[in-house]
Coordinates of C-alpha atoms in Angstrom, one line a residue:
X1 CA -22.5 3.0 -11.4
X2 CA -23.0 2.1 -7.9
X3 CA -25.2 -0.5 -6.0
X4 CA -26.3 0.7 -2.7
X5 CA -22.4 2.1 -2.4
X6 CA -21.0 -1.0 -3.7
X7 CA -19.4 -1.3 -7.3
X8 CA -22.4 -2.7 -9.6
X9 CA -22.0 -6.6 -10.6
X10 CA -19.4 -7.0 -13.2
X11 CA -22.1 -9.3 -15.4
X12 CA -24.2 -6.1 -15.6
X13 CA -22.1 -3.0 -14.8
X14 CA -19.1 -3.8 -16.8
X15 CA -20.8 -5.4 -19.6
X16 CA -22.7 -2.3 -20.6
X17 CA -20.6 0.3 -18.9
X18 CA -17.1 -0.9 -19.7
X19 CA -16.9 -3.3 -22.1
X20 CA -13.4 -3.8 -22.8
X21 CA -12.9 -4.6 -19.0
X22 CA -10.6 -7.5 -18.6
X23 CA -8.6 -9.9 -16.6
X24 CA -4.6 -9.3 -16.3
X25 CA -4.0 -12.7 -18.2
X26 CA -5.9 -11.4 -21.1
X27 CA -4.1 -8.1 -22.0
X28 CA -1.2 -10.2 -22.9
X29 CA -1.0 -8.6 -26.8
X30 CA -0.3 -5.4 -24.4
X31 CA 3.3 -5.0 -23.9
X32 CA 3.6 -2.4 -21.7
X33 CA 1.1 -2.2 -19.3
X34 CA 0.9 0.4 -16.2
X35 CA -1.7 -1.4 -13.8
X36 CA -3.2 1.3 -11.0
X37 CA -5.3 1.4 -8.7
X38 CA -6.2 1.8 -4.6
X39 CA -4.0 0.5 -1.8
X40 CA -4.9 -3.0 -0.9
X41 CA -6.7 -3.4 -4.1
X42 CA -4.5 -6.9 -4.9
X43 CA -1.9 -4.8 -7.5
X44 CA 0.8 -6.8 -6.4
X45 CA -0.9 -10.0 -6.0
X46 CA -2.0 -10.0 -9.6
X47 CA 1.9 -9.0 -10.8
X48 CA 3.3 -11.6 -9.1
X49 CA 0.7 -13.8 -10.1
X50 CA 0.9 -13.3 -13.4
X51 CA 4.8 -13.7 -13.1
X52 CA 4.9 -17.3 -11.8
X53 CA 2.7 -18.1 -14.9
X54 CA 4.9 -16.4 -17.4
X55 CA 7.7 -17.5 -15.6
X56 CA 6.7 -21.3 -15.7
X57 CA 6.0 -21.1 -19.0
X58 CA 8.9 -19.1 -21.0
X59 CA 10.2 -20.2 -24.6
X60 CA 14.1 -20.7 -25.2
X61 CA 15.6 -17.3 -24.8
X62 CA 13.4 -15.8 -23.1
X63 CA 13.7 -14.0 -19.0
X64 CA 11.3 -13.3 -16.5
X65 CA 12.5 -10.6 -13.8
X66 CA 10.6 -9.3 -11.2
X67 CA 11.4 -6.4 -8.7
X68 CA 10.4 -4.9 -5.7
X69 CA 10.7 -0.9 -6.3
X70 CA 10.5 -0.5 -2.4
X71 CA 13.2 -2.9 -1.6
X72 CA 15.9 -0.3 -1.2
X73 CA 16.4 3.0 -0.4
X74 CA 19.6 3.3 -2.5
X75 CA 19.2 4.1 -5.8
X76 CA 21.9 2.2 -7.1
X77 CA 21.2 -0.7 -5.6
X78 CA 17.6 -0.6 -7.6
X79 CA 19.6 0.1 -10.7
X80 CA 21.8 -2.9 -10.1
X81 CA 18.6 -5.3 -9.1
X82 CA 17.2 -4.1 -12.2
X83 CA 19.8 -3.2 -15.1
X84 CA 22.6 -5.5 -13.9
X85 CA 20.4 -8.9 -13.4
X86 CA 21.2 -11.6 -14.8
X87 CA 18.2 -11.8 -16.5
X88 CA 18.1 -8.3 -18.2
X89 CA 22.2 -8.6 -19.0
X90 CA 21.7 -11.8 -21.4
X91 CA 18.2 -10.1 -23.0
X92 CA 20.4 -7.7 -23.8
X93 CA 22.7 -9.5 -25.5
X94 CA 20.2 -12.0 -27.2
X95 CA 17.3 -12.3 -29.3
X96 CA 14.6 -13.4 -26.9
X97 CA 12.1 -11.0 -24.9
X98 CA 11.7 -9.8 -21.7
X99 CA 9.1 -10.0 -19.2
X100 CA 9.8 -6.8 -16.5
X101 CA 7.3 -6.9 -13.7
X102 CA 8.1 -3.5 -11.7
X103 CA 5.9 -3.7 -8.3
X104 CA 4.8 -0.5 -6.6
X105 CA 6.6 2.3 -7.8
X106 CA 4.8 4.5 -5.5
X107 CA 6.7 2.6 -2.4
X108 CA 10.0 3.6 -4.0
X109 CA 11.9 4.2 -0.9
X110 CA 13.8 6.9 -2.8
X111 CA 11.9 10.0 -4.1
X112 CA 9.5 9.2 -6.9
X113 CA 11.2 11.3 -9.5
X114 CA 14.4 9.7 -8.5
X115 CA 12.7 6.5 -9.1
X116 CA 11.0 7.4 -12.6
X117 CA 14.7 8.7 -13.6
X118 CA 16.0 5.9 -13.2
X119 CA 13.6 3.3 -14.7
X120 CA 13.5 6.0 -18.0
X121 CA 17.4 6.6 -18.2
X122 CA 17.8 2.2 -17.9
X123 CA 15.0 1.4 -20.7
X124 CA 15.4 4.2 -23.1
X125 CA 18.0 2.4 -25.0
X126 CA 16.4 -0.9 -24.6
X127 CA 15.2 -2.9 -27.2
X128 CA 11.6 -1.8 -26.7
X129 CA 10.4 -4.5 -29.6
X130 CA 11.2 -7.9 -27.1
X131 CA 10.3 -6.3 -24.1
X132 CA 7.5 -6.6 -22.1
X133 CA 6.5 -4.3 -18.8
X134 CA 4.3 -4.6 -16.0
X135 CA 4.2 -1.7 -13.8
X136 CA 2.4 -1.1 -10.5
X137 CA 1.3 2.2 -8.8
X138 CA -1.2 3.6 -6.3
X139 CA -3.4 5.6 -8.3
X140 CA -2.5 8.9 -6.8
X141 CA 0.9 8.9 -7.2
X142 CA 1.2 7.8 -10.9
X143 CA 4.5 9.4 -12.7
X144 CA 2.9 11.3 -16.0
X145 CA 6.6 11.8 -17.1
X146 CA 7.5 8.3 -17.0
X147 CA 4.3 6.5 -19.0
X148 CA 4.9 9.8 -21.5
X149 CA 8.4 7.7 -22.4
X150 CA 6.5 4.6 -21.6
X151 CA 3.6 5.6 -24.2
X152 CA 6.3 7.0 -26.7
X153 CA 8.7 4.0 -26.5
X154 CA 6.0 1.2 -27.0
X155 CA 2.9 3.4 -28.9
X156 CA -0.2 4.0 -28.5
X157 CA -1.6 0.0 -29.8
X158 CA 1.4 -1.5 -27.3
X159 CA 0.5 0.7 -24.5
X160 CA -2.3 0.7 -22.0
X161 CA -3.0 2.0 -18.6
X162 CA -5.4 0.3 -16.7
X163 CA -6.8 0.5 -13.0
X164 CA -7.7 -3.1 -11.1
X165 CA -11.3 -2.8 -10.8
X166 CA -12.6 -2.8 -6.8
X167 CA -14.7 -5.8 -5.5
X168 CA -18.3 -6.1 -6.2
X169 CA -21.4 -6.4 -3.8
X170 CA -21.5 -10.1 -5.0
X171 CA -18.0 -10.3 -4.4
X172 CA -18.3 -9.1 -0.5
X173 CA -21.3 -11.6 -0.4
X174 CA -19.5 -14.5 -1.5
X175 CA -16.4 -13.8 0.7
X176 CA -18.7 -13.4 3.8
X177 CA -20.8 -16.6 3.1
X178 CA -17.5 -18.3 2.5
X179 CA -16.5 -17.3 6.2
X180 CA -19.8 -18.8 7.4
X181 CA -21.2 -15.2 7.6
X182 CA -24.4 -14.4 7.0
X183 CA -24.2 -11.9 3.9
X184 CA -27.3 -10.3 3.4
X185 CA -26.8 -9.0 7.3
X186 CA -22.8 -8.3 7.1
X187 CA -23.5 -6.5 4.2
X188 CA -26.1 -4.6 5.5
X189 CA -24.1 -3.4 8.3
X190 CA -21.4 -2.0 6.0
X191 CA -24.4 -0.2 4.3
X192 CA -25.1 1.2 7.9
X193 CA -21.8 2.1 8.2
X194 CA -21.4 3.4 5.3
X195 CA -18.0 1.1 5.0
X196 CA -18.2 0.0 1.2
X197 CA -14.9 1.8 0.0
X198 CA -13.3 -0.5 3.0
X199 CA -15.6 -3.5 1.9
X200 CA -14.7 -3.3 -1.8
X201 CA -10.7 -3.7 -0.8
X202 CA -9.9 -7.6 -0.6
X203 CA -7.3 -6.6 2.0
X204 CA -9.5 -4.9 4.8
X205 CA -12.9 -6.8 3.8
X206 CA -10.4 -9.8 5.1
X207 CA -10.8 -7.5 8.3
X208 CA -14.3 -6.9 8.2
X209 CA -15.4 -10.7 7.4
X210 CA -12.9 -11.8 10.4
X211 CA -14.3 -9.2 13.0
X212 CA -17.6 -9.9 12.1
X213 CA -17.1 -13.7 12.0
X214 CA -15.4 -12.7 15.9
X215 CA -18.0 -10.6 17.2
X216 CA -20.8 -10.4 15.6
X217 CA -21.0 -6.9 14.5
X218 CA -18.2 -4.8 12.3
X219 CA -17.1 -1.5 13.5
X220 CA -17.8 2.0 12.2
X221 CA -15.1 3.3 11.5
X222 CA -11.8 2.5 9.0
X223 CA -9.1 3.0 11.8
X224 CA -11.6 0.7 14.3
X225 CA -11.3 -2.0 11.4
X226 CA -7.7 -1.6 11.1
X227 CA -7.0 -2.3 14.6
X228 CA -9.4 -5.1 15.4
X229 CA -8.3 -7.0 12.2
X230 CA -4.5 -6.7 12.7
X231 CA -5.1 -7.7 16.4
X232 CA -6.8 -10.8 15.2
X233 CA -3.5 -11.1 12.5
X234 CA -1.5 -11.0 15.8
X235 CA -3.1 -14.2 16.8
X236 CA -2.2 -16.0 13.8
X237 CA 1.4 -17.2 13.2
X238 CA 3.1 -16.4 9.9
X239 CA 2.9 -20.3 8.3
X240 CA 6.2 -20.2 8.1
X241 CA 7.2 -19.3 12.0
X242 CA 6.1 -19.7 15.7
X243 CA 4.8 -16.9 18.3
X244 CA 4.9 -16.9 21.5
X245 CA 2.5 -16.9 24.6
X246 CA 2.3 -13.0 24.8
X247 CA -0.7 -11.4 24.0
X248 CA -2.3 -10.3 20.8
X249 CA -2.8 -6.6 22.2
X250 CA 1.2 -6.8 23.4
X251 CA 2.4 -8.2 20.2
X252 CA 0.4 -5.4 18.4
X253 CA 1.9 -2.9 20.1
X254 CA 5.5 -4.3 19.6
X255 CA 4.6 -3.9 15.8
X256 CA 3.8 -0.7 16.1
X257 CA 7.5 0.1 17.0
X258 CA 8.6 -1.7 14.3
X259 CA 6.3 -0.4 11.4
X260 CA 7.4 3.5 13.2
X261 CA 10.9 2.4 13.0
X262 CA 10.8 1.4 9.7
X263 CA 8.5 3.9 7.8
X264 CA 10.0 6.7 9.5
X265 CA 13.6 5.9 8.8
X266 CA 13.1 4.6 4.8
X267 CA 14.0 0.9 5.9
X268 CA 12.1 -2.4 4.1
X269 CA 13.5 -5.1 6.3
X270 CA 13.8 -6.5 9.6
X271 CA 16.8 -8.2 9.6
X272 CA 17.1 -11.8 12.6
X273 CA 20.0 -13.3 11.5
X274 CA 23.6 -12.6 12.8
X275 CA 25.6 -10.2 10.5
X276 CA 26.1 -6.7 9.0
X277 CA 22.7 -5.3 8.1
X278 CA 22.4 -3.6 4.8
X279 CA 21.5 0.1 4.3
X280 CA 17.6 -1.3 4.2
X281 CA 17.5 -3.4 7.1
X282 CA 16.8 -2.7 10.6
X283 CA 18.6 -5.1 13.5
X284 CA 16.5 -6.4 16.3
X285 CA 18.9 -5.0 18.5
X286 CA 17.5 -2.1 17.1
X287 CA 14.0 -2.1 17.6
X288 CA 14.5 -3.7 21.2
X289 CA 15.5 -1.9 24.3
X290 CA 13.1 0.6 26.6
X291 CA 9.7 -0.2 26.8
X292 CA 6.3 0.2 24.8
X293 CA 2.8 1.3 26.9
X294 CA 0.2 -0.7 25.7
X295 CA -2.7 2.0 26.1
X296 CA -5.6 -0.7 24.2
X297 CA -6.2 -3.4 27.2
X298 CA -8.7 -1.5 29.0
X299 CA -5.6 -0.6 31.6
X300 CA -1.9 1.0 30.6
X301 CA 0.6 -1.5 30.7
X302 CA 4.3 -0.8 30.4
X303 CA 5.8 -3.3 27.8
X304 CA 9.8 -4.5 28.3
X305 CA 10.9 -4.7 24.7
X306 CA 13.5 -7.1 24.2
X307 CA 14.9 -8.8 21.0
X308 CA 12.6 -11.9 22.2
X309 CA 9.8 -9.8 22.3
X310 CA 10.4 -8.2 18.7
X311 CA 10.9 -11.9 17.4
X312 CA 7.6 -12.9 18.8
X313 CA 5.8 -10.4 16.9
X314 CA 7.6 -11.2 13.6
X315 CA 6.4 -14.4 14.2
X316 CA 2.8 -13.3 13.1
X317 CA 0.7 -13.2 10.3
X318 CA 1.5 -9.5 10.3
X319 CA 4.7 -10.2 8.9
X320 CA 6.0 -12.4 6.2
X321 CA 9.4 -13.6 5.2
X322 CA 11.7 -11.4 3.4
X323 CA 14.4 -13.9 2.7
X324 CA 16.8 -16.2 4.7
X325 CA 16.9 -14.1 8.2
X326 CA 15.0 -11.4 6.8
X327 CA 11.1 -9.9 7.7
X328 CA 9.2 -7.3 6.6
X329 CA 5.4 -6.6 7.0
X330 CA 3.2 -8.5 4.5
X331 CA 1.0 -5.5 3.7
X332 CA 2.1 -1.6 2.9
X333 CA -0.9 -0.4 4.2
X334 CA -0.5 -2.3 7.5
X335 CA 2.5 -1.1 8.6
X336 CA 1.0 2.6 7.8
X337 CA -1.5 2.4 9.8
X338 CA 0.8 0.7 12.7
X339 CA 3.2 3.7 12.5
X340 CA 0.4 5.7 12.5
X341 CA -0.8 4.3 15.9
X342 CA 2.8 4.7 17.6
X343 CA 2.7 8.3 16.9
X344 CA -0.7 8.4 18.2
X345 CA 0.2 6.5 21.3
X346 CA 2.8 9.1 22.3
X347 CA 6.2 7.8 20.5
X348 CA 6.7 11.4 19.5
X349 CA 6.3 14.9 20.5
X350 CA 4.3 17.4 18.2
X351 CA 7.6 18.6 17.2
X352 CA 9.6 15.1 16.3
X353 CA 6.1 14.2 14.6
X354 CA 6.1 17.1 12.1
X355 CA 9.9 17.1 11.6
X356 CA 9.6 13.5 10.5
X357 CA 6.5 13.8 8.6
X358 CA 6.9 17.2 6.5
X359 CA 9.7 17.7 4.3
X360 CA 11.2 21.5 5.4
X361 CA 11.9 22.3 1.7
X362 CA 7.9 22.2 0.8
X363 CA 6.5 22.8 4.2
X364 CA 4.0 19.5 2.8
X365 CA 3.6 15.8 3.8
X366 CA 7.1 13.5 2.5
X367 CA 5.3 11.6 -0.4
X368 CA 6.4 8.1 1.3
X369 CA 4.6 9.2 4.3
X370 CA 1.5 10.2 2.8
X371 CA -1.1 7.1 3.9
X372 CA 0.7 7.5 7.8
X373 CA -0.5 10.9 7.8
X374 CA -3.7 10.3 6.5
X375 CA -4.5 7.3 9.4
X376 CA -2.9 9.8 12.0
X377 CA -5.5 12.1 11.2
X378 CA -8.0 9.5 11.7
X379 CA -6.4 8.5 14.7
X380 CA -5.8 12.5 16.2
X381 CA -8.0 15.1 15.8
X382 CA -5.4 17.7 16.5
X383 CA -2.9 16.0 14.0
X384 CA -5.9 16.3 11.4
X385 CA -7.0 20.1 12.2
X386 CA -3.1 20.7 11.3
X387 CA -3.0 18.8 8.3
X388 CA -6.1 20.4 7.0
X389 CA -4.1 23.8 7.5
X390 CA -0.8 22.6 6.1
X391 CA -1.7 20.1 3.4
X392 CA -5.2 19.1 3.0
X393 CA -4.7 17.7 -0.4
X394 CA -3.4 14.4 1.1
X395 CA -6.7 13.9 2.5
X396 CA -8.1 14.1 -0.9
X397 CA -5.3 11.6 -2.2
X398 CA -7.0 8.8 -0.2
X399 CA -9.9 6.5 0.3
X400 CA -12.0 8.2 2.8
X401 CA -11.2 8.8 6.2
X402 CA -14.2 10.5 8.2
X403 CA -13.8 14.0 8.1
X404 CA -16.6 15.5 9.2
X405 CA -18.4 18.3 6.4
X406 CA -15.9 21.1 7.6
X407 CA -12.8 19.2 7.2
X408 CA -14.1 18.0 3.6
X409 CA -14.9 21.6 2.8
X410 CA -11.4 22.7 3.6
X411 CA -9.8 20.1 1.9
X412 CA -12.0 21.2 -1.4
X413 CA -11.4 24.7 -1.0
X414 CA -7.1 23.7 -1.0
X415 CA -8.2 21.8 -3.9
X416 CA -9.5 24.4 -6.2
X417 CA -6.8 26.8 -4.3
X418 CA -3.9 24.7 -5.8
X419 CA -5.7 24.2 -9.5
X420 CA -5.3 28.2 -9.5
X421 CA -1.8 27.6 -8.0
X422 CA 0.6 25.1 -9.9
X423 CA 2.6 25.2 -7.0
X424 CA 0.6 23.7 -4.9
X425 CA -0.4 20.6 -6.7
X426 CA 1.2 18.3 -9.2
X427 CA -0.7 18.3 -12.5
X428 CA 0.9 15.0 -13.1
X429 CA -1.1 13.1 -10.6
X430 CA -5.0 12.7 -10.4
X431 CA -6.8 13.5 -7.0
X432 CA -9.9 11.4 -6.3
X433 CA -12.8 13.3 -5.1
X434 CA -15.6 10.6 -5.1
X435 CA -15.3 10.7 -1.0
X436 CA -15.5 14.7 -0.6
X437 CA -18.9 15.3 -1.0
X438 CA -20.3 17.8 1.0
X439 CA -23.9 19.8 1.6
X440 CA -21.9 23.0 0.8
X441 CA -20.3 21.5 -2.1

């Protein structure tokens, strides 16, 4: 049930619609729990949230463990984090219960199935009865294998899948009045502009509520949002750091080097401090050297890209803290997006581009590289005319993107193309098609 585009009010919608909707905190009699839903929907925020509280408040015996799934690319580092902790090591040998919160398994920096293997082959022996799981995913790239054991290991009354609802139109409302915006205008605009899926995202309505609050008007488009709100992030230092004097517009493009260098290479972390940098962990001496052209000031502008100027852009909201001497980019989604805009900007040829993002065994989009292929097609038409030929389902993975009737149309037709061929498409993970409407459909 929608309201002008916008999720219907909770107090009515989900009180007659979905009755058994609740809050995190209350699905604690559920001991394994597999919590979907969109990128930027706040997945992570509610795991971790819902971690420090469990954490602060464990009985005698007990453990709390939390874990990145994205922090390494080296699958036996993952399996150490996880099944050699301290924590799970002296569950093991006691009596008490676990608490596993498992964030983001679809940012495994590994192949999924890899990933899924290894969580099954770690837990199967586990004593299922004082253990407790909290597991994270993307909605489209949920592991049907993996909550199968899940599902089997815990049963049916112990196991639950549930997806993080998306923001309401009272929500957005109260977020832009909070912001001194007026909302019965900013809302109206996203109606105009037919930006709700963006608006009902607590991550880019941030964007929306910030541009508006800025300019006075919100942009039309999702990749126009993107890059207006993460230039105003490059005006705000991390709390934790200091920028420099360079500009927003130049620090955004030095970010866009480092979110390419990153996401195209597997790596999690940038890494300041003096020493030998881990198999994750990207060096500023690294990402410096050569220069950036900063092709969003109105005017080209070559960029000299020295360590300083890579620490200056660390130094921003953009990124957070990864530990002592470490970054990495506060948001998934943001450094998508900024990859997405090097590779638009020129940092690769046609030919680097599709070596980089299509795996030559399937001739299809590497899963990890998924959401930078869907903002490159935003961002380049000719990237997304190729994608539609090569694999349109990605498009249909996502929240929409703007293809025009045509594009949807051929995205559909690979759609139905791929039900009739198992090949083509994983049974084990649902597509979303709420965005794919189309006259001819």
């Amino acid at each position: 049930m929608l309201d002008s585009g916008f999720m219907t009010d909770r107090s009515d919608f989900l009180a007659a619609a979905t009755p058994d909707a609740k809050r995190l905190s209350e699905l604690a009699d559920i001991d394994c729990l597999v919590l979907i839903g969109e990128p930027g929907l706040g997945k992570t925020t509610e795991l971790k949230a819902e971690y420090r509280r469990v954490n602060a408040s464990l009985r005698e015996g007990d453990h709390a463990l939390l874990v990145e799934l994205g922090f390494t690319r080296v699958a036996s580092e993952l399996e150490e984090r996880i099944f050699g902790s301290e924590e799970f090591e002296e569950w093991r040998a006691g009596e008490g219960r676990l608490h596993l919160y498992l964030d983001s398994l679809d940012e495994a920096r590994m192949r999924l199935e890899t990933a899924a293997k290894l969580l099954i082959r770690g837990l199967e022996d586990a004593p299922h009865q004082r253990l407790v799981v909290r597991l994270s995913c993307r909605s489209a790239d949920r592991h049907q294998t993996l909550e199968n054991e899940l599902s089997g290991w815990f049963g049916s009354e112990r196991f639950e899948v549930r997806e993080l609802a998306p923001l309401t139109r009272s929500d957005v409302e109260a977020a832009a009045k909070a912001e001194e915006v007026d909302p019965e205008n900013f809302v109206g605009e996203i109606i105009a502009s037919e930006l709700q899926s963006l608006a009902m995202v607590p991550e880019s309505l941030k964007f929306l509520v910030g541009i508006h609050r800025e300019s006075g008007s919100i942009p039309t488009r999702r990749s126009d949002a993107f890059e207006q709100g993460l230039k105003l992030l490059c005006r705000e230092p991390d709390e934790d750091r200091r920028i420099g004097q360079t500009s927003p517009s130049s620090r955004m493009a030095v970010s866009a080097r480092v979110a390419a260098a990153t996401m195209l290479s597997g790596r999690s972390v940038i890494r300041t401090a003096p020493g030998t940098p881990g198999p994750d962990e990207a060096t500023l001496a690294e990402l410096a050297g050569g220069h950036e052209i900063d092709r969003h000031v109105g005017v080209e502008r070559n960029l000299d890209i020295d360590e300083a100027a890579v620490e200056d852009a660390l130094g921003t909201a953009i990124f957070a803290g990864a530990g002592a001497g470490r970054s990495r980019f506060a948001q998934t989604s943001h450094s998508e997006f900024l990859a997405a805009r090097w590779i638009a900007d020129g940092g690769l040829s046609a030919r680097q581009r599709d070596d980089l993002l299509f795996g030559a065994a399937t001739g299809r989009v590497v899963p990890q590289l998924r959401e930078v292929a869907v903002s490159l097609a935003e961002l380049s038409p000719e990237f997304e005319a190729m994608l539609l030929d090569r694999d349109p389902l990605v498009l249909l993975r996502s929240e929409p993107r703007g293809l025009d009737n045509g594009g949807r149309e051929r995205a559909v037709e690979a759609l139905m193309e791929g039900a009739r061929d198992q090949a083509r498409s994983s049974p084990t993970r649902p597509i979303h098609l709420g965005h794919a409407k189309s006259p001819a459909i």
